[in-house]
């Protein structure tokens, strides 16, 4: 597929989709969104890139192997759960800290956020791995 | 402490093969130290020298208790209890075990899998200790099955022989089936009594006895015990189990595993005994086994089957005595159990030694061995005389006590005369067998044997000599060897203080006279045995074909045939057939449940539904139908996309924006993927004919209808909102999130999510692996297909 | 709960169409049928909670708990992961089928059975 229209559109769409995916990831705790949806949005953007420019250039642009992304995500999700274990609580108990940002209000940071980021990375990695390998066929 | 004793065997088992490799000549002796230490510990504990835990004095003598929690929710604890009966059995298991390890070191010297044999034997020993020390019915069952499994490994030790494998499987199936009976009985018993703790069952004796399930408990428990202890008609597996190496037979099949059933009967006698069904069944099963075993032993000339059948007979005697259940009979049973362990252990080890040193298994071809193996001769002869019931050996005392427990008097029923006759008959046959195996081969002129006979090595003499001497010492020094074991054991069974009289001489009485009758009859029978056998053998061997072994073979064949046919019918390899089975099951099970349990109180109308909702749903339905009948790939994919986006819209309408977003993204990706993949696949073809289409449509509509009613009924029931309410209330205070769906996913049910993303990773890895592996076999399969057509 | 009737018809229809498709001999139809069935299953879970025309299960700013009327978040959480997982499974299925087609040279499930035994 060598469509100029698709390629041009992708140039604008991909950064937008990636930004949206990150926004959706972090707003997910309070508004619709979260790791699953954000990962799918990001993966859609990258899949678009793969179709427009070919899987090879997508892999080059990504620099990181999707399998690594999956692995890091799974490790992050599991690792966020291990925090609680080290504190003597059941696996995956949410632990929260208050993060004081100077000039801004207090932000709550907790292990579920890390968990959600892990989910995001897994979904992103899985979809990318599947789509890219199929494109390479 | 008791737990540690039981577990130690399991701990050492995996180490044994390494030990054997490191020290090929000493490993057996080192391993033997463990059972020896266990025996010493048990002795010290029961003598009160070692403070071993909670000691209680009960009606049935002393008992040491040790409990650790295990599956508390089911009332199953690692509860162990050492009392008189447990001590007698555990001493036999560990004491004879120590001798067996030394014996095996000599018998299988240089065998490349000797270490493995040690490991299996240790596993078995630990399991057996667990059986006799467990104070919880479920725990007992677990160890019971472990003995079956380890005996399977031991009988099949020589796994290159088909006969070994077959015999091992037979023993496993028969005793394993019995084990299931015990599990069922144990669950019922625990349910009725409210406890699985064996020592507490006796407190609920009357409740159990009066319960409607009591007959079922007795029958199942006896089924389990009788399979394990090779009672008629389940006795056939024991002679076949002689395919095991002789150390295994000497251990499992003389004094330990086969006595597990006897142990179980004795253990439960205080609880289940006293009821006619229990006592009568045991008495007559035991008596029948006793006579059948003796008769079969009488017909054997090959050493190990001969001993196996004579063991069957002895086990029958024990079961019979426990069935009679009087103080005298139980005392006799305990003394007999000990005596039998001593002489049968000796004889099995002697059989192995003779076979090992002469290469001959047929006793009729052995003669004049006394010169070349004098020590073995003395030990074997002493054991044989004990078996024949001659003084001054413990076998004589046991037989006297047994006779005294059976001989008819005013207090006993009409059956006792019959039982006495049966005992005398089988004992006389036992005399013949004992002399034929234990004495005759050593006397007379030396006959040539496959290998030059010579005295077995010391490792193989230790066991027979020790056990044969114990058979004498038990009588000479009863207070030292026998009474501390059999007295408390009988007390534990009777739940009352018992002290067996082990004296040799009581003056002339009926039992002594019957003993003389047994000896004289046995001697006479020995003199005419070849003539008798010549006459009966043609008839008897024909009868054998009707025996229970045939029933086993037939059943096994029937089960295998059935399962093969069933597999062929259900696992045909046709995908469509599998789907039909699944649909059929779903329609019948779900539809049936809906039809039986739910009536429709009202069929909801359409009044409250808005027009755009009807429009959307109609569109979705049309889309689904269009996908169903689409004539080409692209049309189907387009229809599928329509359905997916439509469902996303429906999610928006009904307050599920997260789902709508997810569905939108997934649908987009799915369409992309389908286009990519289907590009590689052929387009739709019209293969089926109309009747097939009609059949499939019928199946599809049936399941669709069931799902339709399922949703309707789900809507009629009031959902339990406790969980939803909880999440709704705790989401902000506990998890600092306002999107409850996301909070459930990443916090409340994060473990589920973790599992789900793992599934995703597995799917991706699967895709990757499938795509990257080139199908090398493709051509090969294509070639095969051409060849076969 | 009159919406329930509409949902019931739709779920029944999706299952029927899906089953009909997986009973076809063409292996491509098998995948499409499975996709339809997973839609049906998702809606089945959705319908077994309370289906209401209400706002999303989001706790409003300034409040600490969910105020009715709101949609049930529990089935939504179940369905969300189900959607993503069914995507993963279907992707795997598709690749498996295309591999099987390449290896065996047929798209007829009746001919695929030869590898089973």
Tab-separated table of N, CA and C in Angstrom, chain B residues 586-700:
chain	number	residue	atom	x	y	z
B	586	UNK	N	-25.644	-27.225	25.505
B	586	UNK	CA	-26.066	-25.918	26.009
B	586	UNK	C	-27.575	-25.774	25.924
B	587	UNK	N	-28.141	-26.175	24.775
B	587	UNK	CA	-29.592	-26.017	24.602
B	587	UNK	C	-30.331	-26.860	25.630
B	588	UNK	N	-29.898	-28.109	25.799
B	588	UNK	CA	-30.622	-28.988	26.715
B	588	UNK	C	-30.441	-28.534	28.162
B	589	UNK	N	-29.178	-28.228	28.535
B	589	UNK	CA	-28.922	-27.896	29.936
B	589	UNK	C	-29.526	-26.546	30.302
B	590	UNK	N	-29.212	-25.505	29.510
B	590	UNK	CA	-29.706	-24.173	29.873
B	590	UNK	C	-31.210	-24.095	29.624
B	591	UNK	N	-31.608	-24.555	28.416
B	591	UNK	CA	-33.025	-24.495	28.093
B	591	UNK	C	-33.854	-25.303	29.069
B	592	UNK	N	-33.356	-26.493	29.433
B	592	UNK	CA	-34.081	-27.337	30.383
B	592	UNK	C	-34.219	-26.645	31.723
B	593	UNK	N	-33.106	-26.051	32.189
B	593	UNK	CA	-33.151	-25.381	33.488
B	593	UNK	C	-34.127	-24.206	33.446
B	594	UNK	N	-34.105	-23.467	32.327
B	594	UNK	CA	-35.021	-22.327	32.210
B	594	UNK	C	-36.461	-22.804	32.219
B	595	UNK	N	-36.721	-23.874	31.478
B	595	UNK	CA	-38.091	-24.353	31.361
B	595	UNK	C	-38.603	-24.866	32.701
B	596	UNK	N	-37.714	-25.532	33.463
B	596	UNK	CA	-38.172	-26.137	34.710
B	596	UNK	C	-38.334	-25.079	35.795
B	597	UNK	N	-37.339	-24.180	35.903
B	597	UNK	CA	-37.309	-23.307	37.072
B	597	UNK	C	-38.029	-21.980	36.883
B	598	UNK	N	-38.164	-21.532	35.661
B	598	UNK	CA	-38.674	-20.181	35.471
B	598	UNK	C	-39.932	-20.182	34.625
B	599	UNK	N	-40.955	-19.553	35.129
B	599	UNK	CA	-42.087	-19.271	34.278
B	599	UNK	C	-42.009	-17.794	33.943
B	600	UNK	N	-42.613	-17.390	32.846
B	600	UNK	CA	-42.586	-15.964	32.543
B	600	UNK	C	-43.778	-15.308	33.211
B	601	UNK	N	-43.481	-14.406	34.118
B	601	UNK	CA	-44.588	-13.748	34.792
B	601	UNK	C	-45.265	-12.776	33.827
B	602	UNK	N	-44.452	-12.096	33.026
B	602	UNK	CA	-45.053	-11.189	32.056
B	602	UNK	C	-44.083	-11.027	30.898
B	603	UNK	N	-44.626	-10.960	29.724
B	603	UNK	CA	-43.763	-10.690	28.579
B	603	UNK	C	-43.713	-9.185	28.401
B	604	UNK	N	-42.531	-8.615	28.501
B	604	UNK	CA	-42.452	-7.166	28.443
B	604	UNK	C	-42.860	-6.652	27.077
B	605	UNK	N	-43.575	-5.569	27.060
B	605	UNK	CA	-44.003	-4.957	25.797
B	605	UNK	C	-42.949	-3.996	25.284
B	606	UNK	N	-43.270	-3.336	24.216
B	606	UNK	CA	-42.300	-2.439	23.606
B	606	UNK	C	-42.616	-0.967	23.888
B	607	UNK	N	-43.645	-0.733	24.719
B	607	UNK	CA	-44.181	0.621	24.859
B	607	UNK	C	-43.123	1.650	25.259
B	608	UNK	N	-42.223	1.263	26.181
B	608	UNK	CA	-41.330	2.249	26.766
B	608	UNK	C	-40.055	2.477	25.961
B	609	UNK	N	-39.930	1.798	24.860
B	609	UNK	CA	-38.685	1.879	24.108
B	609	UNK	C	-38.754	3.027	23.119
B	610	UNK	N	-37.662	3.754	23.016
B	610	UNK	CA	-37.674	4.904	22.106
B	610	UNK	C	-37.385	4.480	20.673
B	611	UNK	N	-37.822	5.296	19.769
B	611	UNK	CA	-37.746	4.918	18.366
B	611	UNK	C	-36.315	4.715	17.884
B	612	UNK	N	-35.409	5.610	18.309
B	612	UNK	CA	-34.035	5.476	17.812
B	612	UNK	C	-33.397	4.198	18.346
B	613	UNK	N	-33.848	3.760	19.512
B	613	UNK	CA	-33.335	2.489	20.034
B	613	UNK	C	-33.796	1.329	19.166
B	614	UNK	N	-35.078	1.348	18.816
B	614	UNK	CA	-35.589	0.293	17.940
B	614	UNK	C	-34.826	0.310	16.625
B	615	UNK	N	-34.584	1.507	16.118
B	615	UNK	CA	-33.863	1.640	14.856
B	615	UNK	C	-32.471	1.034	14.951
B	616	UNK	N	-31.753	1.376	16.026
B	616	UNK	CA	-30.391	0.859	16.192
B	616	UNK	C	-30.378	-0.661	16.290
B	617	UNK	N	-31.291	-1.178	17.108
B	617	UNK	CA	-31.313	-2.626	17.304
B	617	UNK	C	-31.693	-3.339	16.020
B	618	UNK	N	-32.620	-2.766	15.289
B	618	UNK	CA	-33.024	-3.372	14.019
B	618	UNK	C	-31.840	-3.397	13.055
B	619	UNK	N	-31.103	-2.299	13.054
B	619	UNK	CA	-29.928	-2.217	12.184
B	619	UNK	C	-28.913	-3.305	12.549
B	620	UNK	N	-28.682	-3.448	13.872
B	620	UNK	CA	-27.733	-4.462	14.344
B	620	UNK	C	-28.174	-5.860	13.932
B	621	UNK	N	-29.469	-6.106	14.102
B	621	UNK	CA	-29.994	-7.434	13.777
B	621	UNK	C	-29.851	-7.724	12.293
B	622	UNK	N	-30.168	-6.730	11.489
B	622	UNK	CA	-30.029	-6.895	10.040
B	622	UNK	C	-28.566	-7.126	9.692
B	623	UNK	N	-27.675	-6.351	10.366
B	623	UNK	CA	-26.242	-6.517	10.121
B	623	UNK	C	-25.804	-7.934	10.429
B	624	UNK	N	-26.231	-8.461	11.563
B	624	UNK	CA	-25.845	-9.819	11.949
B	624	UNK	C	-26.348	-10.819	10.919
B	625	UNK	N	-27.611	-10.635	10.510
B	625	UNK	CA	-28.173	-11.543	9.518
B	625	UNK	C	-27.417	-11.454	8.198
B	626	UNK	N	-27.054	-10.235	7.840
B	626	UNK	CA	-26.328	-10.033	6.577
B	626	UNK	C	-24.974	-10.745	6.627
B	627	UNK	N	-24.284	-10.613	7.761
B	627	UNK	CA	-23.006	-11.320	7.908
B	627	UNK	C	-23.223	-12.828	7.738
B	628	UNK	N	-24.343	-13.313	8.308
B	628	UNK	CA	-24.620	-14.756	8.247
B	628	UNK	C	-24.750	-15.272	6.836
B	629	UNK	N	-25.300	-14.466	5.931
B	629	UNK	CA	-25.563	-14.993	4.596
B	629	UNK	C	-24.662	-14.345	3.546
B	630	UNK	N	-23.663	-13.536	3.988
B	630	UNK	CA	-22.835	-12.814	3.023
B	630	UNK	C	-22.177	-13.775	2.042
B	631	UNK	N	-22.069	-13.320	0.807
B	631	UNK	CA	-21.559	-14.211	-0.234
B	631	UNK	C	-20.057	-14.072	-0.428
B	632	UNK	N	-19.451	-12.986	0.070
B	632	UNK	CA	-18.008	-12.897	-0.055
B	632	UNK	C	-17.389	-12.280	1.186
B	633	UNK	N	-16.067	-12.368	1.266
B	633	UNK	CA	-15.344	-11.985	2.477
B	633	UNK	C	-15.556	-10.534	2.834
B	634	UNK	N	-15.402	-9.656	1.851
B	634	UNK	CA	-15.437	-8.232	2.152
B	634	UNK	C	-16.803	-7.806	2.661
B	635	UNK	N	-17.836	-8.387	2.070
B	635	UNK	CA	-19.182	-8.059	2.529
B	635	UNK	C	-19.344	-8.474	3.991
B	636	UNK	N	-18.827	-9.678	4.322
B	636	UNK	CA	-18.953	-10.165	5.697
B	636	UNK	C	-18.200	-9.253	6.651
B	637	UNK	N	-16.991	-8.844	6.255
B	637	UNK	CA	-16.199	-7.988	7.135
B	637	UNK	C	-16.900	-6.641	7.326
B	638	UNK	N	-17.467	-6.122	6.250
B	638	UNK	CA	-18.181	-4.849	6.361
B	638	UNK	C	-19.368	-4.993	7.307
B	639	UNK	N	-20.110	-6.070	7.126
B	639	UNK	CA	-21.260	-6.300	8.012
B	639	UNK	C	-20.827	-6.417	9.462
B	640	UNK	N	-19.726	-7.132	9.679
B	640	UNK	CA	-19.217	-7.322	11.030
B	640	UNK	C	-18.816	-5.979	11.640
B	641	UNK	N	-18.188	-5.132	10.811
B	641	UNK	CA	-17.822	-3.799	11.287
B	641	UNK	C	-19.057	-3.007	11.675
B	642	UNK	N	-20.085	-3.123	10.863
B	642	UNK	CA	-21.346	-2.432	11.160
B	642	UNK	C	-21.882	-2.857	12.516
B	643	UNK	N	-21.883	-4.173	12.736
B	643	UNK	CA	-22.386	-4.690	14.015
B	643	UNK	C	-21.534	-4.149	15.161
B	644	UNK	N	-20.217	-4.183	14.991
B	644	UNK	CA	-19.327	-3.744	16.067
B	644	UNK	C	-19.521	-2.274	16.403
B	645	UNK	N	-19.572	-1.416	15.371
B	645	UNK	CA	-19.759	0.011	15.643
B	645	UNK	C	-21.137	0.272	16.234
B	646	UNK	N	-22.105	-0.516	15.751
B	646	UNK	CA	-23.462	-0.358	16.293
B	646	UNK	C	-23.504	-0.676	17.775
B	647	UNK	N	-22.790	-1.742	18.159
B	647	UNK	CA	-22.773	-2.100	19.572
B	647	UNK	C	-22.074	-1.006	20.379
B	648	UNK	N	-21.025	-0.405	19.797
B	648	UNK	CA	-20.356	0.697	20.478
B	648	UNK	C	-21.350	1.833	20.716
B	649	UNK	N	-22.187	2.089	19.735
B	649	UNK	CA	-23.204	3.134	19.879
B	649	UNK	C	-24.184	2.776	20.996
B	650	UNK	N	-24.560	1.503	21.024
B	650	UNK	CA	-25.466	1.059	22.083
B	650	UNK	C	-24.829	1.263	23.457
B	651	UNK	N	-23.525	1.025	23.558
B	651	UNK	CA	-22.835	1.241	24.828
B	651	UNK	C	-22.903	2.711	25.222
B	652	UNK	N	-22.802	3.596	24.226
B	652	UNK	CA	-22.914	5.023	24.530
B	652	UNK	C	-24.292	5.331	25.102
B	653	UNK	N	-25.316	4.752	24.471
B	653	UNK	CA	-26.691	5.054	24.892
B	653	UNK	C	-26.970	4.575	26.314
B	654	UNK	N	-26.334	3.483	26.713
B	654	UNK	CA	-26.685	2.909	28.007
B	654	UNK	C	-25.594	3.103	29.048
B	655	UNK	N	-24.950	4.264	28.983
B	655	UNK	CA	-24.078	4.680	30.075
B	655	UNK	C	-22.793	3.907	30.206
B	656	UNK	N	-22.185	3.506	29.062
B	656	UNK	CA	-20.925	2.787	29.166
B	656	UNK	C	-19.905	3.388	28.206
B	657	UNK	N	-19.438	4.598	28.457
B	657	UNK	CA	-18.504	5.225	27.517
B	657	UNK	C	-17.184	4.465	27.408
B	658	UNK	N	-16.717	3.872	28.518
B	658	UNK	CA	-15.467	3.097	28.446
B	658	UNK	C	-15.594	1.962	27.448
B	659	UNK	N	-16.745	1.272	27.536
B	659	UNK	CA	-16.956	0.149	26.620
B	659	UNK	C	-17.047	0.649	25.189
B	660	UNK	N	-17.725	1.768	25.009
B	660	UNK	CA	-17.897	2.292	23.663
B	660	UNK	C	-16.547	2.607	23.042
B	661	UNK	N	-15.674	3.269	23.826
B	661	UNK	CA	-14.348	3.602	23.303
B	661	UNK	C	-13.560	2.341	22.956
B	662	UNK	N	-13.577	1.392	23.879
B	662	UNK	CA	-12.849	0.146	23.638
B	662	UNK	C	-13.360	-0.544	22.387
B	663	UNK	N	-14.687	-0.650	22.298
B	663	UNK	CA	-15.296	-1.337	21.169
B	663	UNK	C	-14.930	-0.667	19.852
B	664	UNK	N	-14.929	0.669	19.856
B	664	UNK	CA	-14.583	1.408	18.639
B	664	UNK	C	-13.163	1.068	18.175
B	665	UNK	N	-12.213	1.164	19.117
B	665	UNK	CA	-10.824	0.883	18.749
B	665	UNK	C	-10.661	-0.553	18.280
B	666	UNK	N	-11.228	-1.470	19.042
B	666	UNK	CA	-11.073	-2.885	18.711
B	666	UNK	C	-11.669	-3.177	17.346
B	667	UNK	N	-12.837	-2.588	17.086
B	667	UNK	CA	-13.514	-2.864	15.830
B	667	UNK	C	-12.653	-2.400	14.668
B	668	UNK	N	-12.051	-1.202	14.849
B	668	UNK	CA	-11.188	-0.683	13.794
B	668	UNK	C	-10.023	-1.638	13.543
B	669	UNK	N	-9.357	-2.008	14.652
B	669	UNK	CA	-8.210	-2.907	14.506
B	669	UNK	C	-8.632	-4.253	13.920
B	670	UNK	N	-9.824	-4.710	14.335
B	670	UNK	CA	-10.281	-6.013	13.872
B	670	UNK	C	-10.504	-6.016	12.370
B	671	UNK	N	-11.115	-4.956	11.887
B	671	UNK	CA	-11.358	-4.873	10.442
B	671	UNK	C	-10.023	-4.881	9.698
B	672	UNK	N	-9.060	-4.118	10.232
B	672	UNK	CA	-7.744	-4.087	9.596
B	672	UNK	C	-7.141	-5.494	9.559
B	673	UNK	N	-7.178	-6.151	10.721
B	673	UNK	CA	-6.597	-7.490	10.801
B	673	UNK	C	-7.282	-8.453	9.852
B	674	UNK	N	-8.607	-8.390	9.821
B	674	UNK	CA	-9.345	-9.343	8.983
B	674	UNK	C	-8.997	-9.142	7.518
B	675	UNK	N	-8.902	-7.877	7.121
B	675	UNK	CA	-8.542	-7.627	5.732
B	675	UNK	C	-7.154	-8.213	5.460
B	676	UNK	N	-6.243	-7.980	6.395
B	676	UNK	CA	-4.882	-8.482	6.209
B	676	UNK	C	-4.855	-10.003	6.093
B	677	UNK	N	-5.565	-10.675	7.009
B	677	UNK	CA	-5.478	-12.139	7.056
B	677	UNK	C	-6.286	-12.773	5.931
B	678	UNK	N	-7.486	-12.274	5.732
B	678	UNK	CA	-8.342	-12.929	4.739
B	678	UNK	C	-7.796	-12.750	3.333
B	679	UNK	N	-6.933	-11.759	3.190
B	679	UNK	CA	-6.239	-11.564	1.932
B	679	UNK	C	-5.450	-12.821	1.566
B	680	UNK	N	-5.005	-13.525	2.621
B	680	UNK	CA	-4.207	-14.738	2.384
B	680	UNK	C	-5.074	-15.973	2.209
B	681	UNK	N	-6.365	-15.848	2.500
B	681	UNK	CA	-7.223	-17.030	2.478
B	681	UNK	C	-8.157	-16.981	1.278
B	682	UNK	N	-8.663	-18.127	0.874
B	682	UNK	CA	-9.570	-18.136	-0.280
B	682	UNK	C	-10.908	-17.493	0.070
B	683	UNK	N	-11.598	-17.052	-0.943
B	683	UNK	CA	-12.902	-16.432	-0.726
B	683	UNK	C	-13.934	-17.500	-0.361
B	684	UNK	N	-15.110	-17.015	0.059
B	684	UNK	CA	-16.187	-17.942	0.433
B	684	UNK	C	-16.523	-18.845	-0.742
B	685	UNK	N	-16.862	-20.080	-0.396
B	685	UNK	CA	-17.357	-20.973	-1.428
B	685	UNK	C	-18.688	-21.512	-0.960
B	686	UNK	N	-19.449	-21.956	-1.871
B	686	UNK	CA	-20.713	-22.577	-1.488
B	686	UNK	C	-20.495	-24.089	-1.499
B	687	UNK	N	-20.302	-24.658	-0.326
B	687	UNK	CA	-19.989	-26.085	-0.267
B	687	UNK	C	-21.199	-26.903	0.154
B	688	UNK	N	-21.898	-26.427	1.203
B	688	UNK	CA	-22.966	-27.244	1.791
B	688	UNK	C	-24.179	-27.297	0.864
B	689	UNK	N	-24.987	-28.341	1.026
B	689	UNK	CA	-26.249	-28.388	0.297
B	689	UNK	C	-27.368	-27.877	1.197
B	690	UNK	N	-28.563	-27.816	0.648
B	690	UNK	CA	-29.645	-27.156	1.376
B	690	UNK	C	-30.055	-27.883	2.642
B	691	UNK	N	-29.998	-29.211	2.616
B	691	UNK	CA	-30.427	-29.921	3.822
B	691	UNK	C	-29.441	-29.672	4.969
B	692	UNK	N	-28.146	-29.573	4.616
B	692	UNK	CA	-27.171	-29.242	5.655
B	692	UNK	C	-27.428	-27.837	6.185
B	693	UNK	N	-27.725	-26.923	5.295
B	693	UNK	CA	-27.992	-25.553	5.728
B	693	UNK	C	-29.189	-25.510	6.663
B	694	UNK	N	-30.206	-26.290	6.316
B	694	UNK	CA	-31.415	-26.298	7.132
B	694	UNK	C	-31.095	-26.832	8.535
B	695	UNK	N	-30.295	-27.925	8.573
B	695	UNK	CA	-29.905	-28.522	9.846
B	695	UNK	C	-29.118	-27.509	10.694
B	696	UNK	N	-28.169	-26.816	10.084
B	696	UNK	CA	-27.355	-25.851	10.821
B	696	UNK	C	-28.199	-24.678	11.293
B	697	UNK	N	-29.122	-24.260	10.430
B	697	UNK	CA	-29.988	-23.145	10.802
B	697	UNK	C	-30.831	-23.517	12.011
B	698	UNK	N	-31.296	-24.761	12.018
B	698	UNK	CA	-32.099	-25.228	13.150
B	698	UNK	C	-31.277	-25.163	14.438
B	699	UNK	N	-30.033	-25.682	14.371
B	699	UNK	CA	-29.177	-25.653	15.563
B	699	UNK	C	-28.930	-24.228	16.002
B	700	UNK	N	-28.646	-23.344	15.032
B	700	UNK	CA	-28.335	-21.954	15.366
B	700	UNK	C	-29.532	-21.276	16.007
